[in-house]
PDB file of C-alpha atoms in Angstrom:
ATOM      1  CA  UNK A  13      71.135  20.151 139.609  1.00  0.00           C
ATOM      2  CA  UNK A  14      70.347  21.293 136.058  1.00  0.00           C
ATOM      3  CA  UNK A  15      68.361  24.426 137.910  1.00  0.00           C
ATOM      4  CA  UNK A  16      72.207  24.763 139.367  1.00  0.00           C
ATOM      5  CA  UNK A  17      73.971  24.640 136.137  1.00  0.00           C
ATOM      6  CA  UNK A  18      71.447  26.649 134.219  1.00  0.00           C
ATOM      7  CA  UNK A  19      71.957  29.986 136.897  1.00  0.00           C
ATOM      8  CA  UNK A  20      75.537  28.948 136.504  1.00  0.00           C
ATOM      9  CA  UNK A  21      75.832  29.327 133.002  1.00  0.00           C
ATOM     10  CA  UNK A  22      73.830  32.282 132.548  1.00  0.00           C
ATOM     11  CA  UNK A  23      75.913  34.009 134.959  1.00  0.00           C
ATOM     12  CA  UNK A  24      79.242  33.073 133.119  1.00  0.00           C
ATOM     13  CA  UNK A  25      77.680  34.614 129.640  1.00  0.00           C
ATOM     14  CA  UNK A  26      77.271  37.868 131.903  1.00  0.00           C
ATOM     15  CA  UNK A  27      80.590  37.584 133.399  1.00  0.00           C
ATOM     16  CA  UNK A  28      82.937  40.602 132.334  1.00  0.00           C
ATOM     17  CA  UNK A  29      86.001  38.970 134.046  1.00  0.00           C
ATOM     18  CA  UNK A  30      85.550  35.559 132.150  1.00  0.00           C
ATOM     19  CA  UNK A  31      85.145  37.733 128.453  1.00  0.00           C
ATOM     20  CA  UNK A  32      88.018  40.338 129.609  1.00  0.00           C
ATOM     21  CA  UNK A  33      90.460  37.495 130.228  1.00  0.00           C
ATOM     22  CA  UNK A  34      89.296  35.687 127.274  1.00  0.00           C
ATOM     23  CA  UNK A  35      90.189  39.023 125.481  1.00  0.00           C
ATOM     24  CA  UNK A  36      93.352  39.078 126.884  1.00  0.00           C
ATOM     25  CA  UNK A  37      94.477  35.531 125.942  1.00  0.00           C
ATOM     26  CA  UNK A  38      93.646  36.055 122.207  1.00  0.00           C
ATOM     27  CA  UNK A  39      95.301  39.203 121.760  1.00  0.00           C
ATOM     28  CA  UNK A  40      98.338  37.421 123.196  1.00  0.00           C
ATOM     29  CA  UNK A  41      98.183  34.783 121.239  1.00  0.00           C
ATOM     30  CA  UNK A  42      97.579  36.758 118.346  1.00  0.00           C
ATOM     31  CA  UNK A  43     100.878  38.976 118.928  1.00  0.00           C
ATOM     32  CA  UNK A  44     102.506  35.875 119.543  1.00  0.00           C
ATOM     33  CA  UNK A  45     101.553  34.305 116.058  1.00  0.00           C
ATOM     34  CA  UNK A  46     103.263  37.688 114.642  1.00  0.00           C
ATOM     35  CA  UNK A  47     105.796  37.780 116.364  1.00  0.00           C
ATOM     36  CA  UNK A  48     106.975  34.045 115.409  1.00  0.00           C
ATOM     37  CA  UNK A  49     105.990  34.624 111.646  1.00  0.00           C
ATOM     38  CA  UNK A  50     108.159  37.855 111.857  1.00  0.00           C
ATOM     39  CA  UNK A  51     111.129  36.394 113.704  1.00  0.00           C
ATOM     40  CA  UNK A  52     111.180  32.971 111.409  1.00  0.00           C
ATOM     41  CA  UNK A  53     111.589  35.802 108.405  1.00  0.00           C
ATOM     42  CA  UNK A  54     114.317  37.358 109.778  1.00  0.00           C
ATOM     43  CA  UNK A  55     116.155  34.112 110.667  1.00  0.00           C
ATOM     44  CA  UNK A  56     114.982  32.210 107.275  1.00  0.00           C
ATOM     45  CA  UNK A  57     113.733  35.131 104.452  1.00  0.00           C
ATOM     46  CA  UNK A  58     110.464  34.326 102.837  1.00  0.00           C
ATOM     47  CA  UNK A  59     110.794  30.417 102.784  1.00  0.00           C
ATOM     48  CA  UNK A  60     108.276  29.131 105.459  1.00  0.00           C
ATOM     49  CA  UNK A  61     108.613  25.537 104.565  1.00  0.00           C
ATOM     50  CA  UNK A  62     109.784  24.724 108.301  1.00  0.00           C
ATOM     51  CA  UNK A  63     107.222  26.280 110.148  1.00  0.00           C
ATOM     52  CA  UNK A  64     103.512  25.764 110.203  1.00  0.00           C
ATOM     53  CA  UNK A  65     100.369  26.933 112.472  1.00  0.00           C
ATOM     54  CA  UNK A  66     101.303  24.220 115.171  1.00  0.00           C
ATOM     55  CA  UNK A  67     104.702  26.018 115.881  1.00  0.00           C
ATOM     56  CA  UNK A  68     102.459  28.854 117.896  1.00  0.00           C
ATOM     57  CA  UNK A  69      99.079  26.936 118.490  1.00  0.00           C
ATOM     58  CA  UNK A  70      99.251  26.069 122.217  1.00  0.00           C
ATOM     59  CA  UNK A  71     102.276  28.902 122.651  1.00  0.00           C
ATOM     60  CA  UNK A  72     100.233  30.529 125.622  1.00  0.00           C
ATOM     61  CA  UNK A  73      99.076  27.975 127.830  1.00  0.00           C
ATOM     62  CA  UNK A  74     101.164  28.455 130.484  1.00  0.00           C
ATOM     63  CA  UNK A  75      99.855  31.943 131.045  1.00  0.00           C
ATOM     64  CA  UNK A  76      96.577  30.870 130.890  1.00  0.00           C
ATOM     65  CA  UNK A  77      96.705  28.809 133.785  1.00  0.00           C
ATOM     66  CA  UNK A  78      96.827  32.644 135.611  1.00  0.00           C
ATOM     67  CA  UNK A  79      93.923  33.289 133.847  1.00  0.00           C
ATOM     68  CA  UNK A  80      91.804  30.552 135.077  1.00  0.00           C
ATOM     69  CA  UNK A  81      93.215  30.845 138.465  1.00  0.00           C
ATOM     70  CA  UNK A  82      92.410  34.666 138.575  1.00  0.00           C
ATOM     71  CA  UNK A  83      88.845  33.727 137.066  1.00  0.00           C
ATOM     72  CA  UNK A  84      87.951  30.914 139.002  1.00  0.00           C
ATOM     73  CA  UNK A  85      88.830  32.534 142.325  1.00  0.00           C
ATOM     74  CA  UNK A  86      86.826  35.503 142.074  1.00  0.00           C
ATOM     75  CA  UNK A  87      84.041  34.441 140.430  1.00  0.00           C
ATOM     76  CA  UNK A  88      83.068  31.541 142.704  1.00  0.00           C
ATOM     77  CA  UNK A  89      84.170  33.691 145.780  1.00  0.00           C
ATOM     78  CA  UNK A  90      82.015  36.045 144.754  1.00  0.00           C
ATOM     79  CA  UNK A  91      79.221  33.699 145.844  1.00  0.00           C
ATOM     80  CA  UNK A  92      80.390  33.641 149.081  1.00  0.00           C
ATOM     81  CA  UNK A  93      80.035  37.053 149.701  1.00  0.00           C
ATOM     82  CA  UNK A  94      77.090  37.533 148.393  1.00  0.00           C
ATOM     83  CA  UNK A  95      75.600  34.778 150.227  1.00  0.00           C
ATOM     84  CA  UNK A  96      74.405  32.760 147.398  1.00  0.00           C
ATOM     85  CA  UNK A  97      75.877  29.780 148.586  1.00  0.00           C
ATOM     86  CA  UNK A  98      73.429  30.352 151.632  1.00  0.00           C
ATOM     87  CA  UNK A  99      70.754  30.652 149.637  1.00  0.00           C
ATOM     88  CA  UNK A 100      70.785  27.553 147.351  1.00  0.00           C
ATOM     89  CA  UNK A 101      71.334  25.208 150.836  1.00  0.00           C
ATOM     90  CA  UNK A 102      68.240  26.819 151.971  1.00  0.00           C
ATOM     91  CA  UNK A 103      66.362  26.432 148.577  1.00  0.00           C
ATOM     92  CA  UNK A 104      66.664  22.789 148.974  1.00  0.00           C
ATOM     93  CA  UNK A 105      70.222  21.933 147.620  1.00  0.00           C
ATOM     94  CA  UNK A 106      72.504  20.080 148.778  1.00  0.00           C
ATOM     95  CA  UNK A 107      76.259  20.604 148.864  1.00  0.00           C
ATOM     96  CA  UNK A 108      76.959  17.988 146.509  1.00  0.00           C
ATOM     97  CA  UNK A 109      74.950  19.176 144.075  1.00  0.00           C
ATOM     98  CA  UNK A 110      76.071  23.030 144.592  1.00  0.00           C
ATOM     99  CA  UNK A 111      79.822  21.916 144.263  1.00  0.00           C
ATOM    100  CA  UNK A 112      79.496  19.523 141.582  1.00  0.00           C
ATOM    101  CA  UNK A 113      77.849  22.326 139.612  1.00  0.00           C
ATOM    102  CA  UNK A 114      80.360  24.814 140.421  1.00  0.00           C
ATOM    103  CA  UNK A 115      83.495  23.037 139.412  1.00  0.00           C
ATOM    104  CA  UNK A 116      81.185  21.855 135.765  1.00  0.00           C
ATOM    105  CA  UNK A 117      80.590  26.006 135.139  1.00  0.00           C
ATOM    106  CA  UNK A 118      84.498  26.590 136.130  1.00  0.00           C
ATOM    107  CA  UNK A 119      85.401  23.655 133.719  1.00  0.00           C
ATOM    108  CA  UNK A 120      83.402  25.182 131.127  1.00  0.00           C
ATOM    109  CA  UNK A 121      85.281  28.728 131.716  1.00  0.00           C
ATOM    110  CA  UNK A 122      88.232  27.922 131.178  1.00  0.00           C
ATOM    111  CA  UNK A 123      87.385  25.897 128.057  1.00  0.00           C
ATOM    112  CA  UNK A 124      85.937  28.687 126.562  1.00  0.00           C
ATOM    113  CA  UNK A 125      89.310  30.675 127.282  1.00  0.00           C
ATOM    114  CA  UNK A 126      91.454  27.786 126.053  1.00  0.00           C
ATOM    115  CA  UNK A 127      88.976  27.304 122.844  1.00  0.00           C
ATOM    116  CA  UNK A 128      88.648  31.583 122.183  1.00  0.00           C
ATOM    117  CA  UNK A 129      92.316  31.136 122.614  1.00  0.00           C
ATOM    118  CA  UNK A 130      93.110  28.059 119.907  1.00  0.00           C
ATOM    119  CA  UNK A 131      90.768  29.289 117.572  1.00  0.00           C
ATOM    120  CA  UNK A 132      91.989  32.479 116.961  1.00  0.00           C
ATOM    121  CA  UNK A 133      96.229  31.023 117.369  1.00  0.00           C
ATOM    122  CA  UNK A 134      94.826  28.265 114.854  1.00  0.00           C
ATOM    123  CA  UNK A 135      93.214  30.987 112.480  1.00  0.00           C
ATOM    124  CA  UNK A 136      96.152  33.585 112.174  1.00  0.00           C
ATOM    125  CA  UNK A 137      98.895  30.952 112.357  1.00  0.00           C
ATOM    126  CA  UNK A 138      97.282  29.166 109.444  1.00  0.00           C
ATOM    127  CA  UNK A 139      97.268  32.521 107.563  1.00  0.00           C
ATOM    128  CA  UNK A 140     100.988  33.503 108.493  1.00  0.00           C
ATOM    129  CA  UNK A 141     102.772  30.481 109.059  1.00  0.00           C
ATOM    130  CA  UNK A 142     100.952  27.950 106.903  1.00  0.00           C
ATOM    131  CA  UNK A 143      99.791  24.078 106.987  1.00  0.00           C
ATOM    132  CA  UNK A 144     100.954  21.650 108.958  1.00  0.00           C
ATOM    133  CA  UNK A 145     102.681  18.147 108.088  1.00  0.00           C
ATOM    134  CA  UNK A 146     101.816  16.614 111.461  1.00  0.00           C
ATOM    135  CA  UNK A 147      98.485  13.752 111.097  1.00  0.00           C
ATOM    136  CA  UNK A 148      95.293  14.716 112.187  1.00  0.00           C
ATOM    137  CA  UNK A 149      95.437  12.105 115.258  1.00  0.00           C
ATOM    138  CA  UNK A 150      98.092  13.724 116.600  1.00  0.00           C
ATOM    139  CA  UNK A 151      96.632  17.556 116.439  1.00  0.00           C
ATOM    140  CA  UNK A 152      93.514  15.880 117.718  1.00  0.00           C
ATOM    141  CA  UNK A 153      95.765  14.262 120.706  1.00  0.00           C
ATOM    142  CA  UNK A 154      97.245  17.659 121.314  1.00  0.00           C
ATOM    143  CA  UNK A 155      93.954  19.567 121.784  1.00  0.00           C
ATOM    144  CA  UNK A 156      92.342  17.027 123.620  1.00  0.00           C
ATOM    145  CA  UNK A 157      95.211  17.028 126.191  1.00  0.00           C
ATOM    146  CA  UNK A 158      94.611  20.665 126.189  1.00  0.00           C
ATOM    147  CA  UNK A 159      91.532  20.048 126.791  1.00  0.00           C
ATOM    148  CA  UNK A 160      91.626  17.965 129.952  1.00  0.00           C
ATOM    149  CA  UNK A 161      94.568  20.103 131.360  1.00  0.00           C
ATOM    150  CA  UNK A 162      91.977  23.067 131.139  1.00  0.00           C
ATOM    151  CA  UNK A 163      89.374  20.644 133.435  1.00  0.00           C
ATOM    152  CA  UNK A 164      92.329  19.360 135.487  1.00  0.00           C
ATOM    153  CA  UNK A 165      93.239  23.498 136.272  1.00  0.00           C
ATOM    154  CA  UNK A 166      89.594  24.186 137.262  1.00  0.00           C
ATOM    155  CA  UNK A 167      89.006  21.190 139.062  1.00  0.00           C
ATOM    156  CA  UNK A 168      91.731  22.416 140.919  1.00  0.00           C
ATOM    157  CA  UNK A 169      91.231  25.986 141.308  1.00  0.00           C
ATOM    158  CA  UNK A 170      87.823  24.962 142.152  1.00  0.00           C
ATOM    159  CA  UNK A 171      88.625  23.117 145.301  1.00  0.00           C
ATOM    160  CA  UNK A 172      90.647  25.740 146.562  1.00  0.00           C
ATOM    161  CA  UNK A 173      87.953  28.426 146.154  1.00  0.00           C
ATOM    162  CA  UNK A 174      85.183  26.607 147.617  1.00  0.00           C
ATOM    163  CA  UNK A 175      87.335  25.192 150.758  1.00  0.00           C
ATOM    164  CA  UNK A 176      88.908  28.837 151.177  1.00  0.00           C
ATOM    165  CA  UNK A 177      85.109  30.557 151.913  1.00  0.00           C
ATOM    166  CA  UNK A 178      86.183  33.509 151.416  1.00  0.00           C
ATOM    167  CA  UNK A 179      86.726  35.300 148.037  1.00  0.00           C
ATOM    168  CA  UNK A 180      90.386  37.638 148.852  1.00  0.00           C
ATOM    169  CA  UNK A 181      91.393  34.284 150.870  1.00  0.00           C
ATOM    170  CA  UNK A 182      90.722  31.832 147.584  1.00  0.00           C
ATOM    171  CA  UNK A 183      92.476  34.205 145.337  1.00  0.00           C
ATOM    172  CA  UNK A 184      95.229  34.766 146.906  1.00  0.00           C
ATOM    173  CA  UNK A 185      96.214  30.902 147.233  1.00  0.00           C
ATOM    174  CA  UNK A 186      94.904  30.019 143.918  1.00  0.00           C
ATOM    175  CA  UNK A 187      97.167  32.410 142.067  1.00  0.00           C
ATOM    176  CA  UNK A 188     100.250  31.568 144.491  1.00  0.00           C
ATOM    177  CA  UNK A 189      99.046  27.779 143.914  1.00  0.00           C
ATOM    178  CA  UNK A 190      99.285  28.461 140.056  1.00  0.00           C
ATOM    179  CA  UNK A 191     102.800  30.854 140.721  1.00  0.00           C
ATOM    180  CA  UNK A 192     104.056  27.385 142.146  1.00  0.00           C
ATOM    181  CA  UNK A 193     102.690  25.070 139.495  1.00  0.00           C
ATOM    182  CA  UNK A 194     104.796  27.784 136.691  1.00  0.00           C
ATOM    183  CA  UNK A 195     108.035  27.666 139.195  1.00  0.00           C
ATOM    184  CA  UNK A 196     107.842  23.728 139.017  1.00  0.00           C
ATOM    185  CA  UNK A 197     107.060  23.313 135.663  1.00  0.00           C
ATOM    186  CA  UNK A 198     110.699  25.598 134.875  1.00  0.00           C
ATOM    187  CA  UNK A 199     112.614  23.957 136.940  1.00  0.00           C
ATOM    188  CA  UNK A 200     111.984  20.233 136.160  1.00  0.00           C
ATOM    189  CA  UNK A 201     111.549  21.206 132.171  1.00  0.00           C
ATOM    190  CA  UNK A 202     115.260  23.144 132.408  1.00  0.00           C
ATOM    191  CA  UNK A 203     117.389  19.857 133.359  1.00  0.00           C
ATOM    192  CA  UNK A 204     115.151  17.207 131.278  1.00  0.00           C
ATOM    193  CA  UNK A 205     115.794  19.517 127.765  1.00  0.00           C
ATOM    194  CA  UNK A 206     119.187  18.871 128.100  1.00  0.00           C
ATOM    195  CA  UNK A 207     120.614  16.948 125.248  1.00  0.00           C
ATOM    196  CA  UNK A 208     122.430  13.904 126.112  1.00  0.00           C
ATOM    197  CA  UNK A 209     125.593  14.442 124.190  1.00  0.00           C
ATOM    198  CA  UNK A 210     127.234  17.729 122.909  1.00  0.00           C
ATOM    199  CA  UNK A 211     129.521  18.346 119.961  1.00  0.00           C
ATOM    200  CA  UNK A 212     132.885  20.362 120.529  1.00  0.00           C
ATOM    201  CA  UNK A 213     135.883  20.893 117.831  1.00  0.00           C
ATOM    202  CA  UNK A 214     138.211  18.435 118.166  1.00  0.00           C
ATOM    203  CA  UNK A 215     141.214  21.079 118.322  1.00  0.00           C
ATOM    204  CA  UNK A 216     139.594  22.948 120.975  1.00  0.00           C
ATOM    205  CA  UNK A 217     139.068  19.459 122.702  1.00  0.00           C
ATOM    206  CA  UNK A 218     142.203  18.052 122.479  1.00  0.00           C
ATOM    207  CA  UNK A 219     143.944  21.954 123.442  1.00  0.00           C
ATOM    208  CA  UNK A 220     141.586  21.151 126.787  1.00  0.00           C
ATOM    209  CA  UNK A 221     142.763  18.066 127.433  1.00  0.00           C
ATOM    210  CA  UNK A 222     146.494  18.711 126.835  1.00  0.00           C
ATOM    211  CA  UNK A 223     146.628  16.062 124.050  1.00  0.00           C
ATOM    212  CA  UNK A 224     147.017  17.964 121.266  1.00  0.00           C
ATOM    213  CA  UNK A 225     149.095  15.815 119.709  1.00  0.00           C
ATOM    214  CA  UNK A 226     147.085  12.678 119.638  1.00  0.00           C
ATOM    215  CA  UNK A 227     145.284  11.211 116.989  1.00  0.00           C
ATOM    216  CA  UNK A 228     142.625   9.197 119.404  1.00  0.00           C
ATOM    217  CA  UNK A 229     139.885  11.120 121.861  1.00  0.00           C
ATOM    218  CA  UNK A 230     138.712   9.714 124.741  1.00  0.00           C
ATOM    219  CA  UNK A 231     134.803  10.258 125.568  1.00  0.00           C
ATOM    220  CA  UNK A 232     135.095   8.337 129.002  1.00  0.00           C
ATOM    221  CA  UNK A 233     136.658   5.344 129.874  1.00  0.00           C
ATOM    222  CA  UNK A 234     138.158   3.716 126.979  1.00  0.00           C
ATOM    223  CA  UNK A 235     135.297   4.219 125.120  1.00  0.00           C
ATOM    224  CA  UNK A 236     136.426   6.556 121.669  1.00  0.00           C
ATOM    225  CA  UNK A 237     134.459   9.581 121.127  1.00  0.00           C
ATOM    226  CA  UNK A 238     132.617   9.369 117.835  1.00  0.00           C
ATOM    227  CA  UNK A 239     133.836  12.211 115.263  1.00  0.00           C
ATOM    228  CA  UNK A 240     132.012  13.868 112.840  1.00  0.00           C
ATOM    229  CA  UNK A 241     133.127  16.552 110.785  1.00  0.00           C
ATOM    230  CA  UNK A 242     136.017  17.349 113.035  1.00  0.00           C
ATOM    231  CA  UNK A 243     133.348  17.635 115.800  1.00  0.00           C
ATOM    232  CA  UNK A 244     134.125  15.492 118.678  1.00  0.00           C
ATOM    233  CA  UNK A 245     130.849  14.007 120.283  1.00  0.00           C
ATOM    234  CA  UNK A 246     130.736  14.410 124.471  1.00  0.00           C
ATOM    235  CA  UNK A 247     128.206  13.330 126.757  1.00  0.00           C
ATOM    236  CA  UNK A 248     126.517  16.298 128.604  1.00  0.00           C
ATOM    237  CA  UNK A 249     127.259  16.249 132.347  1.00  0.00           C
ATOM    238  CA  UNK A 250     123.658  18.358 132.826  1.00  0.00           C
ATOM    239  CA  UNK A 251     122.214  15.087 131.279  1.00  0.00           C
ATOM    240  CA  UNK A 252     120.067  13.467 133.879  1.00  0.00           C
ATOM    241  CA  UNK A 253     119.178   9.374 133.545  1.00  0.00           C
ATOM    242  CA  UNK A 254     118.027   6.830 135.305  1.00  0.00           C
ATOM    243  CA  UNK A 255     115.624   6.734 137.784  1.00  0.00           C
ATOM    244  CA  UNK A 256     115.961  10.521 138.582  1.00  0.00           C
ATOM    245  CA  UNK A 257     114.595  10.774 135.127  1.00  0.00           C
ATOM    246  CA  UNK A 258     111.652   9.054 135.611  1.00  0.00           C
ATOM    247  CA  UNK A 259     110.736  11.333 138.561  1.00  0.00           C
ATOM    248  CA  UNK A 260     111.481  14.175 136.767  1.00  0.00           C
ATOM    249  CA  UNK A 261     109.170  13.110 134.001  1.00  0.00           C
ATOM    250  CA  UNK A 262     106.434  12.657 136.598  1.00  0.00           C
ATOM    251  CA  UNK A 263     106.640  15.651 137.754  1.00  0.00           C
ATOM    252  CA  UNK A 264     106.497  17.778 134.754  1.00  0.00           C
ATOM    253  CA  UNK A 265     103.337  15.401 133.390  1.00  0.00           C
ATOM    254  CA  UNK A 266     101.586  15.360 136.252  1.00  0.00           C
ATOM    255  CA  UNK A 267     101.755  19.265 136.957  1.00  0.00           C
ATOM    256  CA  UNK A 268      98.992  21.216 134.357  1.00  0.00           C
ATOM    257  CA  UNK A 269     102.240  23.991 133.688  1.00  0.00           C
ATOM    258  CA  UNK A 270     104.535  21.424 132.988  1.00  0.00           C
ATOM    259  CA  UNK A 271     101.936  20.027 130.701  1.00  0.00           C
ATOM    260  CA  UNK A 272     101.329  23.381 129.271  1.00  0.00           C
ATOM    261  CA  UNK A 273     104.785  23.655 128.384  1.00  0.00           C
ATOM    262  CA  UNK A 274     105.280  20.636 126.702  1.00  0.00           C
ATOM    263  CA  UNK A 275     102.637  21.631 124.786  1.00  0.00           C
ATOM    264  CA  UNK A 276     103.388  24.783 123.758  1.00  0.00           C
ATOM    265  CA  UNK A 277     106.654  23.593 122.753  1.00  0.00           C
ATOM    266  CA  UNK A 278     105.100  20.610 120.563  1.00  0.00           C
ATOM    267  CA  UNK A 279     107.306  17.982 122.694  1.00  0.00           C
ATOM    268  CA  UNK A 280     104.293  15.603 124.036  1.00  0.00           C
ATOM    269  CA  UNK A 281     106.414  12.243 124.677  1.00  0.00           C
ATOM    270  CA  UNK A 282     104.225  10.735 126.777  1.00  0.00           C
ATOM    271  CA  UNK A 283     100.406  11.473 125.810  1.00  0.00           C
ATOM    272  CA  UNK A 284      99.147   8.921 127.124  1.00  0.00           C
ATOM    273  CA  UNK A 285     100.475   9.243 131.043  1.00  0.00           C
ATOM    274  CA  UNK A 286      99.504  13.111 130.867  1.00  0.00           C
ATOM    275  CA  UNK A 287      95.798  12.558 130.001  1.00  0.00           C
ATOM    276  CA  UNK A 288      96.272   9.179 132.926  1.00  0.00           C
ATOM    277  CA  UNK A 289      96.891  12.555 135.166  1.00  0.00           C
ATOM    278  CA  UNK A 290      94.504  14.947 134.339  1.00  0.00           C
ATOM    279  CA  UNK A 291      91.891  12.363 134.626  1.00  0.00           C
ATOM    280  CA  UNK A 292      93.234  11.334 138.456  1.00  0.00           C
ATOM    281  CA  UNK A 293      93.390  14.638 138.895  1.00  0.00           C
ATOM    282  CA  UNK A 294      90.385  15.662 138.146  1.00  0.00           C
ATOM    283  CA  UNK A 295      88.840  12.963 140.431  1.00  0.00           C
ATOM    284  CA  UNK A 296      90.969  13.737 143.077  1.00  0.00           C
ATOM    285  CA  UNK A 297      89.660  17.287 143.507  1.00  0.00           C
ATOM    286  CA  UNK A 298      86.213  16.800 142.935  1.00  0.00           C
ATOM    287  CA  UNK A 299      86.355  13.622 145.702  1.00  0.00           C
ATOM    288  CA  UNK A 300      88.277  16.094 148.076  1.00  0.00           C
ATOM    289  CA  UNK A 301      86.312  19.430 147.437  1.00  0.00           C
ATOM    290  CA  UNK A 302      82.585  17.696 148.009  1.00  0.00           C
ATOM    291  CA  UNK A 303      84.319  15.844 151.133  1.00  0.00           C
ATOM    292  CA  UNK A 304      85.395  19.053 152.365  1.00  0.00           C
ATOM    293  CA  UNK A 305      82.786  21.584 151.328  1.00  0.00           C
ATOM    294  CA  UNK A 306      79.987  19.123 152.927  1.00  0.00           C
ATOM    295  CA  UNK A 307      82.005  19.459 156.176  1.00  0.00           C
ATOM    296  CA  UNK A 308      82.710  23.087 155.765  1.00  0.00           C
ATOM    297  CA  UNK A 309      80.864  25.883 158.093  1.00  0.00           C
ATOM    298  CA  UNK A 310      78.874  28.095 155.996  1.00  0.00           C
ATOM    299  CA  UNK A 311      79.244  31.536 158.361  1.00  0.00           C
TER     300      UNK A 311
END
């Protein structure tokens, strides 16, 4: 196993693809962390009291999730074709211990791209954008979520790779996989961002509901809208509750984009359940990849 890891490793230092994506990511991030310092000036002028580093820190997550997917695909595939997989059966390995070790030098990958990545959003948003109010616990909690969503991703992209056997094969569904995951992530986040009330101007309210010549507005029911500032307050009809809710929030916690997203966008509600996830997760694949690599026909 550690001979495993050790050839794994050294290959990843010599990997172009994991350095050129790394690359990528932090020139992203870095023209992200511009262009939020230069669009809060334009909104604000030179007061940057209410903004800080954390505003752009885990901005491009979501994209990196095609970077690891991209990564991981071709440069486990790669073994495939080359017949190194082959090779380490025959030199006395067993599948276990060749799968195990794959997903561990994946893991590490992508945490160097999601570290790389941090470090250099974390360095040039300090510089532009300033401190942060927000306790160290909680940036800790952040990053370390990060973290595991990064292990959760590989894990992932990991099984598919190794079950695929075949390098154009794994890439293509690992990137479509990770297309899906972005798709999902949009389309439960849109609906469970929406505010639960809205504020309209009473006149324009009252012209809308022909009763412009009332004193008293009606919210629903006989329950009075509340009025502030001549703004009447209206409960959103995009506002989902209930128990649709609570699916909803399952599904954006439990997908790595979703998780990505709340991250990026600082709105974490539910730490705790998210890392629950990416630790199931992360089981999950590695339980299913060694179950189905061990049964898988090496051609």
């Amino acid at each position: 196993m550690f001979n495993l890891l050790s050839a794994g490793l050294y290959r990843l230092r010599k990997s172009r693809l994991l350095w050129c994506g790394t690359l990528i990511l932090m020139g992203w991030s870095a023209i992200v962390c511009v262009e939020f310092w230069k669009n809060f000036l334009a909104d604000y002028g030179e007061a940057l009291d209410g903004v800080s580093f954390m505003d752009s820190l885990f901005a491009v997550l979501p994209a990196a999730i095609l970077i690891f997917a991209v990564f991981v695909s071709i440069f486990l595939g790669t073994e495939y074709g080359d017949g190194t997989i082959r090779n380490k059966i025959t030199a006395g390995h067993t599948r276990i211990q060749i799968y195990l070790s794959q997903c561990i030098v994946s893991a590490a990958a992508c945490l160097t791209v999601y570290l790389a990545t941090l470090g250099i959003s974390a360095l040039l948003g300090f510089l532009l954008l300033g401190k942060t109010d927000m306790p160290p616990t909680a940036i800790l909690l952040y990053c370390v979520t990060g973290a595991l969503m990064c292990i959760a991703d590989a894990a992932l992209f990991t099984l598919i790779t190794m079950t695929a056997g075949n390098k154009a094969a794994g890439a293509v569904i690992c990137l479509l996989t990770a297309f899906f995951l972005e798709i999902g992530a949009s389309a439960v986040y849109e609906p469970l961002s929406q505010e639960e009330y809205y504020y309209q101007p009473k006149a324009v309210y009252e012209a809308m509901q022909g009763n412009s010549g009332t004193s008293v507005v009606v919210m629903g029911g006989d329950t009075p809208a509340e009025e502030e500032n001549g703004m009447v307050k209206l409960p959103n009809p995009l506002y989902i509750s209930g128990p649709k809710r609570k699916v909803f929030e399952f599904l954006l916690d439990c997908n790595p984009a979703g998780q990505a997203v709340q991250l990026g966008n600082l709105e974490l509600e539910r730490p705790l359940h998210v890392v629950v996830y990416d630790l199931t997760g992360i089981a999950v694949s590695c339980a299913a990849g060694m179950l189905l690599f061990r049964k898988k026909n090496l051609k």
